[in-house]
mmCIF file of N, CA and C in Angstrom:
data_model
loop_
_atom_site.group_PDB
_atom_site.id
_atom_site.type_symbol
_atom_site.label_atom_id
_atom_site.label_comp_id
_atom_site.label_asym_id
_atom_site.label_seq_id
_atom_site.Cartn_x
_atom_site.Cartn_y
_atom_site.Cartn_z
ATOM 1 N N MET H 1 -9.017 0.899 -8.103
ATOM 2 C CA MET H 1 -8.747 -0.609 -8.418
ATOM 3 C C MET H 1 -7.252 -0.857 -8.384
ATOM 4 N N SER H 2 -6.755 -1.742 -7.765
ATOM 5 C CA SER H 2 -5.299 -2.088 -7.608
ATOM 6 C C SER H 2 -4.967 -2.996 -8.847
ATOM 7 N N ASP H 3 -3.649 -2.791 -9.207
ATOM 8 C CA ASP H 3 -2.997 -3.480 -10.124
ATOM 9 C C ASP H 3 -2.439 -4.852 -9.533
ATOM 10 N N PRO H 4 -2.961 -6.042 -9.683
ATOM 11 C CA PRO H 4 -2.488 -7.184 -9.084
ATOM 12 C C PRO H 4 -1.085 -7.586 -9.443
ATOM 13 N N SER H 5 -0.475 -7.037 -10.544
ATOM 14 C CA SER H 5 0.840 -7.285 -10.948
ATOM 15 C C SER H 5 1.878 -6.497 -10.257
ATOM 16 N N LYS H 6 1.525 -5.386 -9.570
ATOM 17 C CA LYS H 6 2.343 -4.441 -8.905
ATOM 18 C C LYS H 6 2.794 -5.054 -7.607
ATOM 19 N N LEU H 7 4.117 -5.046 -7.391
ATOM 20 C CA LEU H 7 4.871 -5.634 -6.493
ATOM 21 C C LEU H 7 5.511 -4.639 -5.669
ATOM 22 N N ALA H 8 5.436 -4.557 -4.220
ATOM 23 C CA ALA H 8 6.189 -3.713 -3.275
ATOM 24 C C ALA H 8 6.952 -4.606 -2.309
ATOM 25 N N ILE H 9 8.064 -4.121 -2.098
ATOM 26 C CA ILE H 9 9.044 -4.777 -1.055
ATOM 27 C C ILE H 9 9.570 -3.622 -0.206
ATOM 28 N N ALA H 10 9.529 -3.940 1.049
ATOM 29 C CA ALA H 10 10.108 -2.886 2.078
ATOM 30 C C ALA H 10 11.208 -3.658 2.821
ATOM 31 N N LEU H 11 12.370 -2.786 2.778
ATOM 32 C CA LEU H 11 13.634 -3.318 3.383
ATOM 33 C C LEU H 11 13.940 -2.479 4.644
ATOM 34 N N HIS H 12 14.640 -3.042 5.637
ATOM 35 C CA HIS H 12 15.092 -2.183 6.762
ATOM 36 C C HIS H 12 16.544 -2.606 6.997
ATOM 37 N N TYR H 13 17.341 -1.652 7.220
ATOM 38 C CA TYR H 13 18.796 -1.886 7.600
ATOM 39 C C TYR H 13 19.066 -1.372 8.863
ATOM 40 N N GLU H 14 19.567 -2.162 9.769
ATOM 41 C CA GLU H 14 19.886 -1.645 11.095
ATOM 42 C C GLU H 14 21.432 -1.564 11.090
ATOM 43 N N LYS H 15 21.890 -0.292 11.416
ATOM 44 C CA LYS H 15 23.378 -0.141 11.503
ATOM 45 C C LYS H 15 24.083 -1.245 12.328
ATOM 46 N N GLY H 16 25.168 -1.853 11.658
ATOM 47 C CA GLY H 16 25.891 -2.900 12.307
ATOM 48 C C GLY H 16 25.414 -4.208 11.920
ATOM 49 N N SER H 17 24.248 -4.208 11.229
ATOM 50 C CA SER H 17 23.769 -5.602 10.665
ATOM 51 C C SER H 17 24.571 -6.004 9.548
ATOM 52 N N ASN H 18 24.464 -7.266 9.164
ATOM 53 C CA ASN H 18 25.067 -7.900 8.031
ATOM 54 C C ASN H 18 24.441 -7.327 6.659
ATOM 55 N N ALA H 19 23.178 -7.196 6.616
ATOM 56 C CA ALA H 19 22.493 -6.904 5.402
ATOM 57 C C ALA H 19 21.118 -6.437 5.739
ATOM 58 N N PRO H 20 20.479 -5.672 4.842
ATOM 59 C CA PRO H 20 19.106 -5.325 4.954
ATOM 60 C C PRO H 20 18.185 -6.460 5.027
ATOM 61 N N VAL H 21 17.036 -6.268 5.739
ATOM 62 C CA VAL H 21 16.079 -7.375 5.930
ATOM 63 C C VAL H 21 14.723 -7.065 5.279
ATOM 64 N N VAL H 22 14.125 -8.045 4.687
ATOM 65 C CA VAL H 22 12.808 -7.806 4.132
ATOM 66 C C VAL H 22 11.718 -7.723 5.230
ATOM 67 N N VAL H 23 11.097 -6.535 5.344
ATOM 68 C CA VAL H 23 10.180 -6.350 6.492
ATOM 69 C C VAL H 23 8.682 -6.303 5.998
ATOM 70 N N ALA H 24 8.478 -6.235 4.682
ATOM 71 C CA ALA H 24 7.132 -6.247 4.207
ATOM 72 C C ALA H 24 7.248 -6.491 2.685
ATOM 73 N N LYS H 25 6.161 -7.357 2.063
ATOM 74 C CA LYS H 25 6.139 -7.443 0.664
ATOM 75 C C LYS H 25 4.741 -7.861 0.345
ATOM 76 N N GLY H 26 4.305 -7.556 -0.809
ATOM 77 C CA GLY H 26 3.006 -7.765 -1.314
ATOM 78 C C GLY H 26 2.757 -7.392 -2.723
ATOM 79 N N ARG H 27 1.711 -7.929 -3.304
ATOM 80 C CA ARG H 27 1.192 -7.532 -4.631
ATOM 81 C C ARG H 27 -0.228 -6.846 -4.497
ATOM 82 N N GLY H 28 -0.615 -6.137 -5.644
ATOM 83 C CA GLY H 28 -1.908 -5.583 -5.670
ATOM 84 C C GLY H 28 -2.203 -4.728 -4.435
ATOM 85 N N THR H 29 -3.285 -4.987 -3.843
ATOM 86 C CA THR H 29 -3.791 -4.053 -2.765
ATOM 87 C C THR H 29 -2.746 -3.921 -1.620
ATOM 88 N N ILE H 30 -2.202 -5.176 -1.210
ATOM 89 C CA ILE H 30 -1.054 -5.172 -0.281
ATOM 90 C C ILE H 30 0.043 -4.245 -0.594
ATOM 91 N N GLY H 31 0.519 -4.459 -1.807
ATOM 92 C CA GLY H 31 1.532 -3.643 -2.312
ATOM 93 C C GLY H 31 1.360 -2.173 -2.302
ATOM 94 N N GLU H 32 0.088 -1.865 -2.715
ATOM 95 C CA GLU H 32 -0.408 -0.447 -2.714
ATOM 96 C C GLU H 32 -0.266 0.130 -1.303
ATOM 97 N N LYS H 33 -0.721 -0.720 -0.405
ATOM 98 C CA LYS H 33 -0.753 -0.259 1.027
ATOM 99 C C LYS H 33 0.714 0.016 1.573
ATOM 100 N N ILE H 34 1.614 -0.865 1.229
ATOM 101 C CA ILE H 34 3.098 -0.803 1.486
ATOM 102 C C ILE H 34 3.511 0.553 1.099
ATOM 103 N N VAL H 35 3.244 0.895 -0.245
ATOM 104 C CA VAL H 35 3.680 2.231 -0.794
ATOM 105 C C VAL H 35 3.061 3.322 -0.027
ATOM 106 N N GLU H 36 1.852 3.238 0.189
ATOM 107 C CA GLU H 36 1.061 4.296 0.868
ATOM 108 C C GLU H 36 1.733 4.668 2.212
ATOM 109 N N ILE H 37 2.004 3.625 2.940
ATOM 110 C CA ILE H 37 2.619 3.772 4.337
ATOM 111 C C ILE H 37 3.865 4.362 4.179
ATOM 112 N N ALA H 38 4.807 4.000 3.164
ATOM 113 C CA ALA H 38 6.026 4.595 3.040
ATOM 114 C C ALA H 38 5.900 6.127 2.705
ATOM 115 N N LYS H 39 5.085 6.425 1.668
ATOM 116 C CA LYS H 39 4.805 7.715 1.337
ATOM 117 C C LYS H 39 4.379 8.568 2.623
ATOM 118 N N ALA H 40 3.527 7.978 3.483
ATOM 119 C CA ALA H 40 3.051 8.739 4.535
ATOM 120 C C ALA H 40 4.021 9.018 5.665
ATOM 121 N N ASN H 41 5.165 8.262 5.631
ATOM 122 C CA ASN H 41 6.338 8.276 6.583
ATOM 123 C C ASN H 41 7.554 8.912 5.825
ATOM 124 N N ASP H 42 7.383 9.427 4.757
ATOM 125 C CA ASP H 42 8.469 10.074 3.963
ATOM 126 C C ASP H 42 9.719 9.096 3.749
ATOM 127 N N ILE H 43 9.340 7.777 3.470
ATOM 128 C CA ILE H 43 10.294 6.873 3.277
ATOM 129 C C ILE H 43 10.571 6.933 1.674
ATOM 130 N N PRO H 44 11.768 6.959 1.342
ATOM 131 C CA PRO H 44 11.987 7.036 -0.155
ATOM 132 C C PRO H 44 11.602 5.739 -0.971
ATOM 133 N N ILE H 45 11.145 5.899 -2.008
ATOM 134 C CA ILE H 45 10.619 4.797 -2.936
ATOM 135 C C ILE H 45 11.298 4.682 -4.230
ATOM 136 N N GLU H 46 11.707 3.537 -4.569
ATOM 137 C CA GLU H 46 12.425 3.397 -5.931
ATOM 138 C C GLU H 46 11.681 2.226 -6.625
ATOM 139 N N GLU H 47 11.318 2.434 -7.891
ATOM 140 C CA GLU H 47 10.702 1.415 -8.729
ATOM 141 C C GLU H 47 11.734 0.670 -9.521
ATOM 142 N N ASN H 48 11.747 -0.606 -9.240
ATOM 143 C CA ASN H 48 12.723 -1.464 -9.955
ATOM 144 C C ASN H 48 12.139 -2.873 -10.067
ATOM 145 N N GLU H 49 11.383 -3.203 -11.099
ATOM 146 C CA GLU H 49 10.603 -4.560 -11.079
ATOM 147 C C GLU H 49 11.478 -5.562 -11.029
ATOM 148 N N ILE H 50 12.704 -5.614 -11.605
ATOM 149 C CA ILE H 50 13.591 -6.850 -11.629
ATOM 150 C C ILE H 50 14.086 -7.061 -10.219
ATOM 151 N N LEU H 51 14.581 -5.979 -9.599
ATOM 152 C CA LEU H 51 15.031 -6.238 -8.197
ATOM 153 C C LEU H 51 13.888 -6.533 -7.285
ATOM 154 N N ALA H 52 12.706 -5.962 -7.464
ATOM 155 C CA ALA H 52 11.533 -6.357 -6.525
ATOM 156 C C ALA H 52 11.187 -7.786 -6.745
ATOM 157 N N GLY H 53 11.195 -8.335 -8.026
ATOM 158 C CA GLY H 53 10.961 -9.726 -8.167
ATOM 159 C C GLY H 53 11.976 -10.703 -7.545
ATOM 160 N N ALA H 54 13.184 -10.229 -7.618
ATOM 161 C CA ALA H 54 14.272 -11.019 -6.853
ATOM 162 C C ALA H 54 14.053 -10.961 -5.441
ATOM 163 N N LEU H 55 13.899 -9.796 -4.944
ATOM 164 C CA LEU H 55 13.546 -9.672 -3.442
ATOM 165 C C LEU H 55 12.282 -10.380 -2.914
ATOM 166 N N SER H 56 11.314 -10.557 -3.785
ATOM 167 C CA SER H 56 10.087 -11.124 -3.365
ATOM 168 C C SER H 56 10.408 -12.569 -2.989
ATOM 169 N N LYS H 57 11.406 -13.225 -3.416
ATOM 170 C CA LYS H 57 11.741 -14.601 -3.069
ATOM 171 C C LYS H 57 12.352 -14.733 -1.517
ATOM 172 N N VAL H 58 12.635 -13.618 -1.095
ATOM 173 C CA VAL H 58 13.249 -13.628 0.368
ATOM 174 C C VAL H 58 12.078 -13.622 1.273
ATOM 175 N N GLU H 59 12.330 -14.463 2.289
ATOM 176 C CA GLU H 59 11.197 -14.645 3.301
ATOM 177 C C GLU H 59 11.072 -13.325 4.145
ATOM 178 N N LEU H 60 9.981 -13.043 4.627
ATOM 179 C CA LEU H 60 9.850 -11.832 5.728
ATOM 180 C C LEU H 60 10.775 -12.233 6.893
ATOM 181 N N GLY H 61 11.398 -11.089 7.358
ATOM 182 C CA GLY H 61 12.408 -11.218 8.383
ATOM 183 C C GLY H 61 13.684 -11.684 8.034
ATOM 184 N N GLU H 62 13.947 -12.126 6.835
ATOM 185 C CA GLU H 62 15.255 -12.597 6.508
ATOM 186 C C GLU H 62 16.092 -11.559 5.779
ATOM 187 N N GLU H 63 17.426 -11.785 5.879
ATOM 188 C CA GLU H 63 18.333 -10.752 5.262
ATOM 189 C C GLU H 63 18.247 -11.049 3.756
ATOM 190 N N ILE H 64 18.629 -10.024 2.986
ATOM 191 C CA ILE H 64 18.757 -10.249 1.586
ATOM 192 C C ILE H 64 19.951 -11.081 1.296
ATOM 193 N N PRO H 65 19.965 -11.906 0.279
ATOM 194 C CA PRO H 65 21.143 -12.810 -0.098
ATOM 195 C C PRO H 65 22.313 -11.873 -0.637
ATOM 196 N N PRO H 66 23.588 -12.405 -0.436
ATOM 197 C CA PRO H 66 24.722 -11.717 -0.900
ATOM 198 C C PRO H 66 24.662 -11.388 -2.430
ATOM 199 N N ASP H 67 23.966 -12.117 -3.175
ATOM 200 C CA ASP H 67 24.020 -11.816 -4.672
ATOM 201 C C ASP H 67 23.094 -10.656 -4.932
ATOM 202 N N LEU H 68 22.426 -10.140 -4.030
ATOM 203 C CA LEU H 68 21.604 -8.828 -4.213
ATOM 204 C C LEU H 68 22.145 -7.616 -3.515
ATOM 205 N N TYR H 69 23.183 -7.862 -2.798
ATOM 206 C CA TYR H 69 23.985 -6.729 -2.130
ATOM 207 C C TYR H 69 24.241 -5.491 -3.070
ATOM 208 N N LYS H 70 24.938 -5.781 -4.085
ATOM 209 C CA LYS H 70 25.233 -4.683 -5.062
ATOM 210 C C LYS H 70 24.025 -3.885 -5.552
ATOM 211 N N ALA H 71 23.023 -4.646 -6.047
ATOM 212 C CA ALA H 71 21.886 -3.946 -6.590
ATOM 213 C C ALA H 71 21.094 -3.162 -5.559
ATOM 214 N N VAL H 72 21.026 -3.727 -4.329
ATOM 215 C CA VAL H 72 20.331 -2.951 -3.317
ATOM 216 C C VAL H 72 21.107 -1.809 -2.788
ATOM 217 N N ALA H 73 22.447 -1.949 -2.742
ATOM 218 C CA ALA H 73 23.333 -0.896 -2.448
ATOM 219 C C ALA H 73 23.191 0.318 -3.372
ATOM 220 N N GLU H 74 23.128 -0.064 -4.577
ATOM 221 C CA GLU H 74 22.929 1.022 -5.655
ATOM 222 C C GLU H 74 21.626 1.784 -5.424
ATOM 223 N N VAL H 75 20.612 1.087 -5.157
ATOM 224 C CA VAL H 75 19.200 1.740 -4.868
ATOM 225 C C VAL H 75 19.425 2.491 -3.677
ATOM 226 N N LEU H 76 19.866 2.076 -2.630
ATOM 227 C CA LEU H 76 19.996 2.820 -1.336
ATOM 228 C C LEU H 76 20.769 4.073 -1.484
ATOM 229 N N VAL H 77 21.928 3.972 -2.253
ATOM 230 C CA VAL H 77 22.770 5.358 -2.337
ATOM 231 C C VAL H 77 21.863 6.145 -3.232
ATOM 232 N N PHE H 78 21.128 5.812 -4.366
ATOM 233 C CA PHE H 78 20.260 6.666 -5.027
ATOM 234 C C PHE H 78 19.252 7.323 -4.169
ATOM 235 N N VAL H 79 18.460 6.578 -3.356
ATOM 236 C CA VAL H 79 17.320 7.133 -2.601
ATOM 237 C C VAL H 79 17.914 8.012 -1.427
ATOM 238 N N LEU H 80 19.080 7.760 -1.003
ATOM 239 C CA LEU H 80 19.564 8.577 0.111
ATOM 240 C C LEU H 80 20.097 9.931 -0.424
ATOM 241 N N ARG H 81 20.601 9.798 -1.672
ATOM 242 C CA ARG H 81 21.039 11.042 -2.288
ATOM 243 C C ARG H 81 19.738 11.976 -2.562
ATOM 244 N N LEU H 82 18.661 11.335 -3.047
ATOM 245 C CA LEU H 82 17.489 11.993 -3.327
ATOM 246 C C LEU H 82 16.840 12.649 -2.065
ATOM 247 N N SER H 83 17.042 11.933 -1.044
ATOM 248 C CA SER H 83 16.353 12.525 0.334
ATOM 249 C C SER H 83 17.296 13.407 1.021
ATOM 250 N N GLY H 84 18.581 13.613 0.478
ATOM 251 C CA GLY H 84 19.573 14.527 1.163
ATOM 252 C C GLY H 84 20.280 13.997 2.158
ATOM 253 N N ARG H 85 20.179 12.613 2.323
ATOM 254 C CA ARG H 85 20.982 11.931 3.316
ATOM 255 C C ARG H 85 22.118 11.087 2.711
ATOM 256 N N ARG H 86 23.304 10.947 3.504
ATOM 257 C CA ARG H 86 24.339 10.097 2.816
ATOM 258 C C ARG H 86 24.918 9.132 3.845
#
């Protein structure tokens, strides 16, 4: 049974782009599927409800807004360190 309050957001950053782009988002079953796909592809996952809530307001295919750059950068540094990449 899925938790309908669980929210998942997937970001993608293309080198040379201005900012990461929201490529997937969903709650409940869809959110669980996003996490499942990320795990199956060894994509690092970070749980941050506040940041996920803010990112959920960004439309699919849109860059994250400048006011979220710092928070997203901190998460990216954390997950890159965990995965051994820099």
